[in-house]
CSV table of C-alpha atoms and ligand atoms in Angstrom, one decimal:
chain,number,residue,atom,x,y,z
A,1432,MET,CA,-17.8,-50.0,62.4
A,1433,PRO,CA,-15.4,-51.7,64.9
A,1434,ASP,CA,-16.6,-55.1,66.2
A,1435,ASN,CA,-16.8,-54.0,69.8
A,1436,CYS,CA,-18.7,-50.9,69.0
A,1437,PRO,CA,-21.8,-50.7,71.2
A,1438,GLN,CA,-25.3,-50.7,69.7
A,1439,PRO,CA,-26.1,-47.2,68.5
A,1440,THR,CA,-29.1,-45.7,70.3
A,1441,GLN,CA,-29.4,-42.1,69.4
A,1442,LEU,CA,-29.0,-39.7,66.5
A,1443,ILE,CA,-27.1,-36.5,66.7
A,1444,ALA,CA,-26.4,-33.9,64.1
A,1445,CYS,CA,-22.9,-32.3,64.2
A,1446,GLU,CA,-23.5,-28.5,64.8
A,1447,GLU,CA,-20.3,-27.7,62.8
A,1448,CYS,CA,-20.7,-29.8,59.6
A,1449,GLY,CA,-24.3,-31.0,59.9
A,1450,LEU,CA,-23.5,-34.7,59.5
A,1451,VAL,CA,-26.0,-37.0,61.3
A,1452,SER,CA,-24.3,-39.7,63.4
A,1453,GLN,CA,-25.6,-42.6,65.5
A,1454,ILE,CA,-23.9,-42.7,68.8
A,1455,PRO,CA,-24.4,-45.1,71.8
A,1456,GLN,CA,-25.4,-43.9,75.2
A,1457,LEU,CA,-22.1,-42.7,76.4
A,1458,ASP,CA,-20.6,-43.9,79.7
A,1459,GLU,CA,-18.6,-41.7,82.1
A,1460,GLY,CA,-15.2,-40.8,80.6
A,1461,GLN,CA,-16.3,-41.3,77.0
A,1462,VAL,CA,-16.2,-38.8,74.2
A,1463,ALA,CA,-18.1,-39.0,70.9
A,1464,LYS,CA,-16.5,-37.0,68.0
A,1465,CYS,CA,-18.0,-36.3,64.6
A,1466,PRO,CA,-16.5,-38.7,62.1
A,1467,ARG,CA,-16.4,-36.1,59.4
A,1468,CYS,CA,-15.0,-32.9,61.0
A,1469,SER,CA,-13.8,-34.3,64.5
A,1470,HIS,CA,-16.0,-31.8,66.4
A,1471,THR,CA,-16.8,-33.1,69.9
A,1472,LEU,CA,-20.5,-34.2,69.8
A,1473,SER,CA,-20.7,-35.1,73.5
A,1474,SER,CA,-18.2,-35.7,76.3
A,1475,ILE,CA,-19.1,-37.1,79.7
A,1476,SER,CA,-16.6,-36.6,82.5
A,1477,ILE,CA,-16.2,-39.1,85.4
A,1478,ALA,CA,-18.9,-38.6,88.0
A,1479,PRO,CA,-20.2,-35.6,86.0
A,1480,CYS,CA,-22.5,-34.1,88.6
A,1481,GLN,CA,-20.2,-34.4,91.6
A,1482,THR,CA,-17.2,-33.1,89.6
A,1483,LEU,CA,-19.0,-30.1,88.1
A,1484,ILE,CA,-20.6,-29.2,91.5
A,1485,ALA,CA,-17.2,-29.4,93.2
A,1486,TYR,CA,-15.5,-27.2,90.6
A,1487,SER,CA,-18.2,-24.6,90.4
A,1488,THR,CA,-18.7,-24.3,94.1
A,1489,ALA,CA,-14.9,-23.8,94.6
A,1490,CYS,CA,-15.0,-21.3,91.7
A,1491,LEU,CA,-17.8,-19.2,93.3
A,1492,MET,CA,-16.0,-19.2,96.6
A,1493,MET,CA,-12.8,-17.9,94.9
A,1494,LEU,CA,-14.9,-15.2,93.1
A,1495,ALA,CA,-16.4,-14.1,96.5
A,1496,ILE,CA,-12.9,-13.8,98.0
A,1497,SER,CA,-11.6,-11.9,95.0
A,1498,LEU,CA,-14.3,-9.4,95.4
A,1499,LEU,CA,-13.9,-9.0,99.2
A,1500,PHE,CA,-10.2,-8.2,99.5
A,1501,PRO,CA,-7.9,-5.6,97.9
A,1502,PHE,CA,-6.8,-6.6,94.4
A,1503,MET,CA,-3.7,-4.6,93.7
A,1504,SER,CA,-1.8,-1.5,94.9
A,1505,PHE,CA,0.3,1.0,93.1
A,1506,SER,CA,2.9,3.2,94.8
A,1507,VAL,CA,4.9,6.1,93.3
A,1508,LYS,CA,7.0,8.5,95.4
A,1509,GLY,CA,5.4,7.4,98.7
A,1510,ILE,CA,1.8,7.8,97.4
A,1511,THR,CA,-0.1,4.5,97.3
A,1512,GLN,CA,-3.3,3.7,95.5
A,1513,GLU,CA,-5.1,0.4,96.4
A,1514,ILE,CA,-8.0,-1.0,94.4
A,1515,PHE,CA,-10.6,-3.7,94.8
A,1516,LEU,CA,-11.6,-5.8,91.7
A,1517,ILE,CA,-14.9,-4.0,91.4
A,1518,ASN,CA,-13.1,-0.6,91.2
A,1519,THR,CA,-12.1,-1.5,87.6
A,1520,VAL,CA,-15.8,-1.4,86.7
A,1521,ALA,CA,-16.6,1.7,88.9
A,1522,MET,CA,-13.7,3.8,87.5
A,1523,LEU,CA,-14.7,3.2,83.9
A,1524,ASP,CA,-18.2,4.3,84.9
A,1525,ALA,CA,-16.9,7.4,86.6
A,1526,PHE,CA,-15.1,8.4,83.4
A,1527,GLU,CA,-18.4,8.1,81.5
A,1528,GLN,CA,-17.5,4.8,79.8
A,1529,SER,CA,-20.6,3.1,81.2
A,1530,ALA,CA,-20.9,0.8,78.2
A,1531,LEU,CA,-17.4,-0.5,78.8
A,1532,ALA,CA,-18.0,-0.8,82.6
A,1533,LEU,CA,-21.1,-2.9,81.9
A,1534,LEU,CA,-19.2,-5.0,79.4
A,1535,LEU,CA,-16.5,-5.7,82.0
A,1536,LEU,CA,-19.0,-6.4,84.8
A,1537,LEU,CA,-20.9,-8.8,82.6
A,1538,THR,CA,-18.1,-10.7,80.9
A,1539,VAL,CA,-15.7,-11.1,83.8
A,1540,LEU,CA,-18.0,-11.2,86.9
A,1541,ALA,CA,-21.8,-11.3,86.4
A,1542,LEU,CA,-22.2,-13.8,83.5
A,1543,PRO,CA,-19.6,-16.3,84.7
A,1544,ALA,CA,-21.2,-16.2,88.2
A,1545,LEU,CA,-24.7,-16.6,86.8
A,1546,TYR,CA,-23.6,-19.4,84.5
A,1547,LEU,CA,-21.9,-21.3,87.4
A,1548,VAL,CA,-25.0,-20.9,89.7
A,1549,ILE,CA,-27.3,-22.2,87.0
A,1550,VAL,CA,-25.2,-25.1,85.8
A,1551,THR,CA,-24.6,-26.1,89.5
A,1552,TYR,CA,-28.4,-26.0,90.1
A,1553,LEU,CA,-29.1,-28.1,86.9
A,1554,TYR,CA,-26.4,-30.7,87.7
A,1555,PHE,CA,-27.6,-30.8,91.3
A,1556,ARG,CA,-31.2,-31.5,90.2
A,1557,ILE,CA,-30.0,-34.2,87.8
A,1558,TRP,CA,-27.8,-35.8,90.6
A,1559,GLN,CA,-30.6,-35.6,93.1
A,1560,GLN,CA,-33.0,-37.4,90.8
A,1561,THR,CA,-30.7,-40.0,89.2
A,1562,SER,CA,-29.2,-41.0,92.6
A,1563,LYS,CA,-32.7,-41.9,93.7
A,1564,GLY,CA,-33.2,-43.8,90.4
A,1565,LYS,CA,-36.1,-41.5,89.4
A,1566,LEU,CA,-36.8,-39.8,86.1
A,1567,ILE,CA,-36.6,-36.0,86.3
A,1568,LYS,CA,-39.8,-34.1,85.6
A,1569,PRO,CA,-38.3,-30.8,84.5
A,1570,SER,CA,-40.4,-27.7,85.3
A,1571,SER,CA,-40.8,-25.0,82.7
A,1572,ARG,CA,-38.4,-22.9,84.8
A,1573,LEU,CA,-35.7,-25.5,84.6
A,1574,LEU,CA,-36.2,-25.7,80.8
A,1575,VAL,CA,-36.0,-21.9,80.4
A,1576,LEU,CA,-32.7,-22.0,82.5
A,1577,CYS,CA,-31.3,-24.8,80.3
A,1578,LYS,CA,-32.2,-22.9,77.1
A,1579,SER,CA,-30.7,-19.6,78.2
A,1580,ILE,CA,-27.5,-20.8,79.9
A,1581,PHE,CA,-25.6,-22.2,76.9
A,1582,ARG,CA,-25.9,-18.8,75.0
A,1583,PHE,CA,-23.5,-17.3,77.6
A,1584,GLU,CA,-20.5,-19.5,76.9
A,1585,PRO,CA,-18.7,-17.4,74.3
A,1586,TRP,CA,-19.1,-14.3,76.5
A,1587,LEU,CA,-17.4,-15.6,79.6
A,1588,MET,CA,-14.0,-13.8,79.6
A,1589,ALA,CA,-12.4,-14.2,83.1
A,1590,ASP,CA,-9.4,-15.8,81.4
A,1591,VAL,CA,-8.9,-12.9,79.0
A,1592,PHE,CA,-9.2,-10.5,81.9
A,1593,LEU,CA,-6.5,-12.3,83.8
A,1594,ILE,CA,-4.1,-12.0,80.9
A,1595,GLY,CA,-5.1,-8.3,80.7
A,1596,VAL,CA,-4.1,-8.0,84.4
A,1597,LEU,CA,-0.7,-9.6,83.8
A,1598,VAL,CA,0.0,-7.4,80.8
A,1599,SER,CA,-1.0,-4.3,82.9
A,1600,LEU,CA,1.4,-5.4,85.6
A,1601,ILE,CA,4.3,-5.7,83.2
A,1602,LYS,CA,3.4,-2.4,81.6
A,1603,ILE,CA,3.5,-0.4,84.8
A,1604,SER,CA,6.0,-2.4,86.9
A,1605,SER,CA,8.9,-0.2,85.6
A,1606,MET,CA,7.3,3.1,86.7
A,1607,ALA,CA,6.0,2.1,90.2
A,1608,ASP,CA,5.9,-0.4,93.0
A,1609,ILE,CA,3.1,-2.9,92.5
A,1610,GLY,CA,1.6,-4.9,95.4
A,1611,LEU,CA,-0.6,-7.9,94.8
A,1612,GLY,CA,-3.5,-8.5,97.3
A,1613,TYR,CA,-5.2,-11.7,98.4
A,1614,SER,CA,-7.9,-11.0,95.8
A,1615,PHE,CA,-5.4,-11.2,93.0
A,1616,TRP,CA,-4.5,-14.8,93.9
A,1617,ALA,CA,-8.1,-15.7,94.5
A,1618,PHE,CA,-8.9,-14.3,91.0
A,1619,CYS,CA,-6.2,-16.5,89.4
A,1620,ALA,CA,-7.7,-19.6,91.1
A,1621,TYR,CA,-11.2,-18.4,90.0
A,1622,THR,CA,-10.0,-18.1,86.4
A,1623,VAL,CA,-8.5,-21.6,86.3
A,1624,LEU,CA,-11.6,-23.1,87.9
A,1625,VAL,CA,-14.1,-21.3,85.7
A,1626,VAL,CA,-12.3,-22.5,82.6
A,1627,LYS,CA,-12.3,-26.1,83.9
A,1628,ALA,CA,-16.0,-25.9,85.0
A,1629,ILE,CA,-17.0,-24.7,81.5
A,1630,SER,CA,-15.1,-27.6,79.9
A,1631,LEU,CA,-17.0,-30.1,82.0
A,1632,VAL,CA,-20.5,-28.9,80.9
A,1633,ASP,CA,-22.0,-31.0,78.1
A,1634,ARG,CA,-25.1,-29.6,76.6
A,1635,PHE,CA,-26.2,-32.9,74.9
A,1636,TRP,CA,-25.9,-34.9,78.1
A,1637,VAL,CA,-27.7,-32.3,80.2
A,1638,TRP,CA,-30.7,-32.2,77.8
A,1639,ASN,CA,-30.7,-36.0,77.6
A,1640,GLN,CA,-30.9,-36.2,81.4
A,1641,LEU,CA,-33.8,-33.6,81.6
A,1642,LEU,CA,-35.8,-34.9,78.6
A,1643,PRO,CA,-34.8,-38.1,76.8
A,1644,ASN,CA,-33.8,-37.9,73.1
A,1645,LYS,CA,-36.8,-38.7,70.9
A,1646,PRO,CA,-36.2,-41.4,68.2
A,1647,MET,CA,-36.7,-40.2,64.6
A,1648,THR,CA,-38.0,-42.2,61.7
A,1649,GLY,CA,-36.9,-41.2,58.2
A,1650,VAL,CA,-33.6,-39.7,59.3
A,1651,VAL,CA,-30.5,-41.9,59.2
A,1652,ALA,CA,-26.8,-41.6,60.0
A,1653,GLY,CA,-24.8,-40.3,57.1
A,1654,GLN,CA,-27.3,-37.7,56.0
A,1655,ASP,CA,-26.7,-34.0,56.7
A,1656,HIS,CA,-28.3,-30.6,56.4
A,1657,LEU,CA,-28.3,-30.9,52.6
A,1658,SER,CA,-30.6,-34.0,52.8
A,1659,VAL,CA,-33.4,-31.5,53.6
A,1660,ASN,CA,-35.4,-34.0,55.6
A,1661,HIS,CA,-34.7,-32.8,59.2
A,1662,VAL,CA,-34.0,-29.8,61.3
A,1663,ASP,CA,-31.5,-29.8,64.2
A,1664,CYS,CA,-32.8,-27.9,67.2
A,1665,HIS,CA,-30.1,-25.3,68.0
A,1666,GLN,CA,-31.0,-25.4,71.7
A,1667,CYS,CA,-31.1,-29.1,72.6
A,1668,HIS,CA,-29.8,-30.8,69.5
A,1669,GLN,CA,-32.9,-33.0,69.0
A,1670,ILE,CA,-33.3,-33.9,65.4
A,1671,ASN,CA,-36.8,-32.9,64.1
A,1672,LEU,CA,-38.6,-33.6,60.9
A,1673,MET,CA,-38.8,-30.7,58.3
A,1674,SER,CA,-42.6,-30.5,58.9
A,1675,GLU,CA,-42.2,-29.5,62.6
A,1676,ALA,CA,-42.3,-25.7,63.4
A,1677,SER,CA,-41.0,-26.2,67.0
A,1678,CYS,CA,-38.7,-28.8,68.6
A,1679,ASN,CA,-40.6,-31.8,69.8
A,1680,ARG,CA,-38.4,-32.1,72.8
A,1681,CYS,CA,-37.7,-28.6,74.2
A,1682,GLY,CA,-40.4,-26.6,72.3
A,1683,SER,CA,-37.9,-24.0,70.8
A,1684,LYS,CA,-38.7,-22.5,67.5
A,1685,LEU,CA,-36.9,-24.4,64.7
A,1686,HIS,CA,-34.7,-22.7,62.1
A,1687,PRO,CA,-34.2,-24.8,59.0
A,1688,TYR,CA,-30.8,-24.5,57.3
A,1689,ASP,CA,-30.8,-21.2,55.5
A,1690,LEU,CA,-27.4,-20.1,54.2
A,1691,ASN,CA,-28.6,-16.7,52.8
A,1692,THR,CA,-30.0,-15.4,56.1
A,1693,SER,CA,-27.0,-16.6,58.1
A,1694,LEU,CA,-24.6,-15.0,55.6
A,1695,GLN,CA,-26.5,-11.7,55.5
A,1696,LYS,CA,-26.2,-11.4,59.3
A,1697,SER,CA,-22.5,-12.4,59.3
A,1698,TRP,CA,-21.7,-9.8,56.6
A,1699,ALA,CA,-23.7,-7.1,58.4
A,1700,TYR,CA,-21.8,-7.6,61.7
A,1701,LEU,CA,-18.5,-7.9,59.8
A,1702,ILE,CA,-19.0,-4.6,57.9
A,1703,ALA,CA,-20.0,-2.8,61.1
A,1704,ALA,CA,-16.8,-4.2,62.7
A,1705,VAL,CA,-14.7,-2.9,59.8
A,1706,ILE,CA,-16.3,0.6,60.2
A,1707,PHE,CA,-15.4,0.7,64.0
A,1708,TYR,CA,-11.9,-0.5,63.3
A,1709,PHE,CA,-10.9,2.9,61.9
A,1710,PRO,CA,-11.8,5.1,65.0
A,1711,ALA,CA,-10.5,2.2,67.2
A,1712,ASN,CA,-7.0,2.7,65.7
A,1713,LEU,CA,-7.1,6.5,64.9
A,1714,TYR,CA,-8.2,7.9,68.2
A,1715,PRO,CA,-6.4,7.5,71.5
A,1716,ILE,CA,-7.2,4.4,73.6
A,1717,MET,CA,-6.0,6.2,76.8
A,1718,TYR,CA,-4.5,9.4,78.1
A,1719,THR,CA,-1.6,9.3,80.5
A,1720,THR,CA,-1.1,12.4,82.8
A,1721,SER,CA,2.4,12.7,84.3
A,1722,LEU,CA,3.5,15.7,86.3
A,1723,GLY,CA,0.6,17.7,84.9
A,1724,SER,CA,1.1,17.0,81.2
A,1725,GLU,CA,-1.3,14.8,79.3
A,1726,THR,CA,-0.2,12.4,76.6
A,1727,PRO,CA,-2.7,10.6,74.3
A,1728,SER,CA,-1.8,7.1,73.1
A,1729,THR,CA,-3.3,5.1,70.3
A,1730,ILE,CA,-3.1,1.3,70.2
A,1731,MET,CA,-0.3,1.3,67.6
A,1732,GLY,CA,1.5,4.2,69.4
A,1733,GLY,CA,1.4,2.1,72.6
A,1734,VAL,CA,3.0,-0.8,70.9
A,1735,VAL,CA,5.8,1.4,69.3
A,1736,LEU,CA,6.4,3.0,72.7
A,1737,LEU,CA,6.7,-0.3,74.5
A,1738,TRP,CA,9.1,-1.6,71.8
A,1739,GLN,CA,11.3,1.5,72.1
A,1740,LEU,CA,11.4,1.1,75.9
A,1741,GLY,CA,12.7,-2.5,75.3
A,1742,SER,CA,9.5,-4.3,76.5
A,1743,TYR,CA,9.6,-6.6,73.5
A,1744,PRO,CA,7.4,-9.5,74.7
A,1745,ILE,CA,4.6,-7.2,76.0
A,1746,ALA,CA,4.8,-5.1,72.8
A,1747,LEU,CA,4.4,-8.3,70.9
A,1748,VAL,CA,1.4,-9.5,73.0
A,1749,ILE,CA,-0.4,-6.1,72.5
A,1750,PHE,CA,0.4,-6.1,68.8
A,1751,ILE,CA,-0.8,-9.6,68.2
A,1752,ALA,CA,-4.0,-9.3,70.4
A,1753,SER,CA,-5.0,-5.7,69.4
A,1754,VAL,CA,-3.7,-5.2,65.8
A,1755,PHE,CA,-2.9,-8.5,64.2
A,1756,ILE,CA,-5.8,-10.7,65.5
A,1757,PRO,CA,-8.7,-8.3,64.8
A,1758,MET,CA,-7.4,-7.6,61.2
A,1759,ALA,CA,-6.6,-11.3,60.5
A,1760,LYS,CA,-9.9,-12.4,61.9
A,1761,MET,CA,-11.9,-9.9,59.8
A,1762,LEU,CA,-10.0,-11.0,56.6
A,1763,ALA,CA,-10.4,-14.7,57.4
A,1764,LEU,CA,-14.1,-14.4,58.0
A,1765,ALA,CA,-14.6,-12.3,54.8
A,1766,TRP,CA,-12.7,-15.1,52.9
A,1767,ILE,CA,-14.9,-17.8,54.4
A,1768,TYR,CA,-18.1,-15.9,53.8
A,1769,TRP,CA,-17.0,-15.0,50.2
A,1770,ASN,CA,-16.4,-18.7,49.4
A,1771,ALA,CA,-19.5,-20.0,51.2
A,1772,LYS,CA,-21.8,-19.2,48.2
A,1773,ARG,CA,-19.3,-20.2,45.5
A,1774,PRO,CA,-19.7,-24.0,45.0
A,1775,LYS,CA,-16.6,-25.7,43.8
A,1776,PRO,CA,-16.0,-29.5,43.3
A,1777,TYR,CA,-16.2,-31.1,46.7
A,1778,LEU,CA,-12.8,-31.7,48.3
A,1779,TYR,CA,-12.7,-33.0,51.9
A,1780,SER,CA,-9.3,-31.5,52.5
A,1781,ARG,CA,-10.5,-28.0,51.4
A,1782,ALA,CA,-13.6,-28.3,53.7
A,1783,ILE,CA,-11.6,-29.4,56.7
A,1784,LYS,CA,-9.1,-26.5,56.2
A,1785,ARG,CA,-11.9,-24.0,56.1
A,1786,GLN,CA,-13.5,-25.5,59.1
A,1787,LYS,CA,-10.2,-25.3,61.0
A,1788,LEU,CA,-9.8,-21.7,60.0
A,1789,TYR,CA,-13.3,-20.9,61.2
A,1790,ARG,CA,-12.7,-22.6,64.5
A,1791,VAL,CA,-9.4,-20.7,65.0
A,1792,THR,CA,-11.1,-17.3,64.3
A,1793,GLU,CA,-13.9,-18.2,66.7
A,1794,PHE,CA,-11.5,-19.2,69.4
A,1795,ILE,CA,-9.0,-16.3,69.2
A,1796,GLY,CA,-11.5,-13.5,68.6
A,1797,ARG,CA,-12.3,-12.9,72.3
A,1798,TRP,CA,-8.6,-12.6,73.2
A,1799,SER,CA,-8.5,-9.2,71.5
A,1800,MET,CA,-10.4,-7.9,74.5
A,1801,ILE,CA,-7.1,-7.9,76.4
A,1802,ASP,CA,-6.4,-4.3,75.5
A,1803,ILE,CA,-9.8,-3.1,76.8
A,1804,PHE,CA,-9.2,-4.9,80.1
A,1805,VAL,CA,-5.7,-3.4,80.3
A,1806,VAL,CA,-7.2,0.1,79.9
A,1807,ALA,CA,-9.8,-0.8,82.6
A,1808,ILE,CA,-7.1,-2.0,85.1
A,1809,LEU,CA,-4.8,1.0,84.4
A,1810,VAL,CA,-7.6,3.5,84.7
A,1811,ALA,CA,-8.6,2.0,88.1
A,1812,LEU,CA,-5.1,1.6,89.4
A,1813,VAL,CA,-3.2,4.7,88.2
A,1814,GLN,CA,-5.1,7.6,89.8
A,1815,LEU,CA,-2.6,9.8,91.6
A,1816,HIS,CA,-4.0,13.1,90.3
A,1817,ASN,CA,-1.3,15.3,88.6
A,1818,LEU,CA,1.6,13.1,89.7
A,1819,MET,CA,0.4,10.3,87.4
A,1820,ALA,CA,-3.1,9.3,86.1
A,1821,ILE,CA,-4.5,7.3,83.3
A,1822,THR,CA,-7.9,8.0,81.8
A,1823,PRO,CA,-9.8,6.0,79.0
A,1824,GLY,CA,-9.8,7.4,75.5
A,1825,PRO,CA,-12.6,7.4,72.8
A,1826,ALA,CA,-11.0,4.5,70.9
A,1827,SER,CA,-11.6,2.0,73.8
A,1828,LEU,CA,-15.3,1.8,73.1
A,1829,SER,CA,-14.8,1.5,69.3
A,1830,PHE,CA,-12.2,-1.2,69.9
A,1831,ALA,CA,-14.6,-3.2,72.2
A,1832,ALA,CA,-17.3,-2.8,69.4
A,1833,VAL,CA,-14.8,-4.3,66.9
A,1834,VAL,CA,-14.2,-7.3,69.1
A,1835,ILE,CA,-17.9,-7.8,69.9
A,1836,LEU,CA,-19.1,-7.4,66.3
A,1837,THR,CA,-16.6,-9.8,64.9
A,1838,MET,CA,-17.6,-12.3,67.6
A,1839,LEU,CA,-21.3,-11.8,66.7
A,1840,SER,CA,-20.4,-12.2,63.0
A,1841,ALA,CA,-18.6,-15.5,63.6
A,1842,ILE,CA,-21.4,-16.8,65.8
A,1843,SER,CA,-24.1,-15.9,63.2
A,1844,PHE,CA,-22.3,-17.8,60.5
A,1845,ASP,CA,-23.6,-21.3,59.8
A,1846,SER,CA,-20.4,-23.3,59.4
A,1847,ARG,CA,-22.4,-26.2,57.9
A,1848,SER,CA,-22.2,-24.2,54.6
A,1849,ILE,CA,-18.5,-25.1,54.5
A,1850,TRP,CA,-19.5,-28.8,53.8
A,1851,SER,CA,-21.2,-30.3,50.9
A,1852,ASN,CA,-22.7,-33.8,51.1
A,1853,GLY,CA,-19.8,-35.3,49.2
A,1854,SER,CA,-18.5,-37.3,52.1
A,1855,ALA,CA,-20.3,-38.9,55.0
A,1856,PHE,CA,-19.3,-41.5,57.4
A,1857,LYS,CA,-21.6,-43.8,59.3
A,1858,GLU,CA,-19.1,-45.4,61.5
A,1859,CYS,CA,-19.4,-45.3,65.3
A,1860,ASN,CA,-16.6,-43.1,66.6
A,1861,THR,CA,-16.6,-43.4,70.3
A,1862,HIS,CA,-13.5,-43.7,72.3
A,1863,GLU,CA,-12.4,-43.6,75.9
B,2341,LIG,ZN1,-19.0,-32.6,62.1
B,2342,LIG,ZN1,-34.9,-28.6,71.1
């Protein structure tokens, strides 16, 4: 432990590797990382309440602007089609793709907006109370909000949608004149702000502000999930004793470390994803009508066509996002799950490599949704009847199912199983 390390005051179990660390009460601008796997345990921004409220308010304003004004226009031979952002949802619904329309509405607009409203409210309440020097008395409603909000984070996909918009623009720019409305620029600002706002939210800090972390006797830094003497609350990260059925801070039901159940769920989602991968690639993802004749296009067919037309970068983006990433992610997850129950002599380097692979698969999985968003934008924008029209194909729903199921599979996996208790650090690892 460094000489100038402050006195540790609270225990926190790393949600990725399970190692229990003792960290001090963090000051603004400080970050605490897990000494074993380097996962960020807690990170406090400068003036956390004011910064978060400023970003999320600006973000909600940009979202409102992007919904009120025209998003894009598309002109061919003097005929112009103009769309609003919400038309991308409405058109999918009109073509009987209600599940995709709902997915788009939730992941790009509704959930990010709800998330921002709730975190703004939480941070505002914390700011209000702490500026008066009072302790917060959280109502049961506030606790329910706090428990539900963090579940949304993996499903906020405004940034993926924006890349989908850019890919669509490049795809159709050669066949028509594209106009960008005020809403497009507001949506770009909304995306940047939503990504920044999410990065500012710290679950551990929020819970500590609402209900102070309860000290635990019998659990010490350096132990982990294999010590079988504590349960980490998956909601608020309070460490509880094994004898507790529910968290003694937030009241959530506790789930002791259980590799078998987590692996069964992960395998089930992964196998379902593999099944959907076949129709996703074999059936057309969209149909293009041009001068009365309809051409179906599969994901791979679209990549080949773009390559033949000389759009190499865009062909590469679609190939990587829609073909390579889903396949690589499914193989990587299968490999991680397969090895999880096969104990080998503990090697730190092997565990950290697997942890990194798992983090990468978790991070990149959502980007496969680009192709679904491209279909949604093209279907909304290109509707010039027999002259030129694009309609969604049956593969689009299967492909969305592949992306969602692989995400659920990765989320269900307990990454602590990658680690054995062969190495544990007790050092304080706080830095500015
Ligand atoms: Zn860790
Ligand atoms: Zn809890």
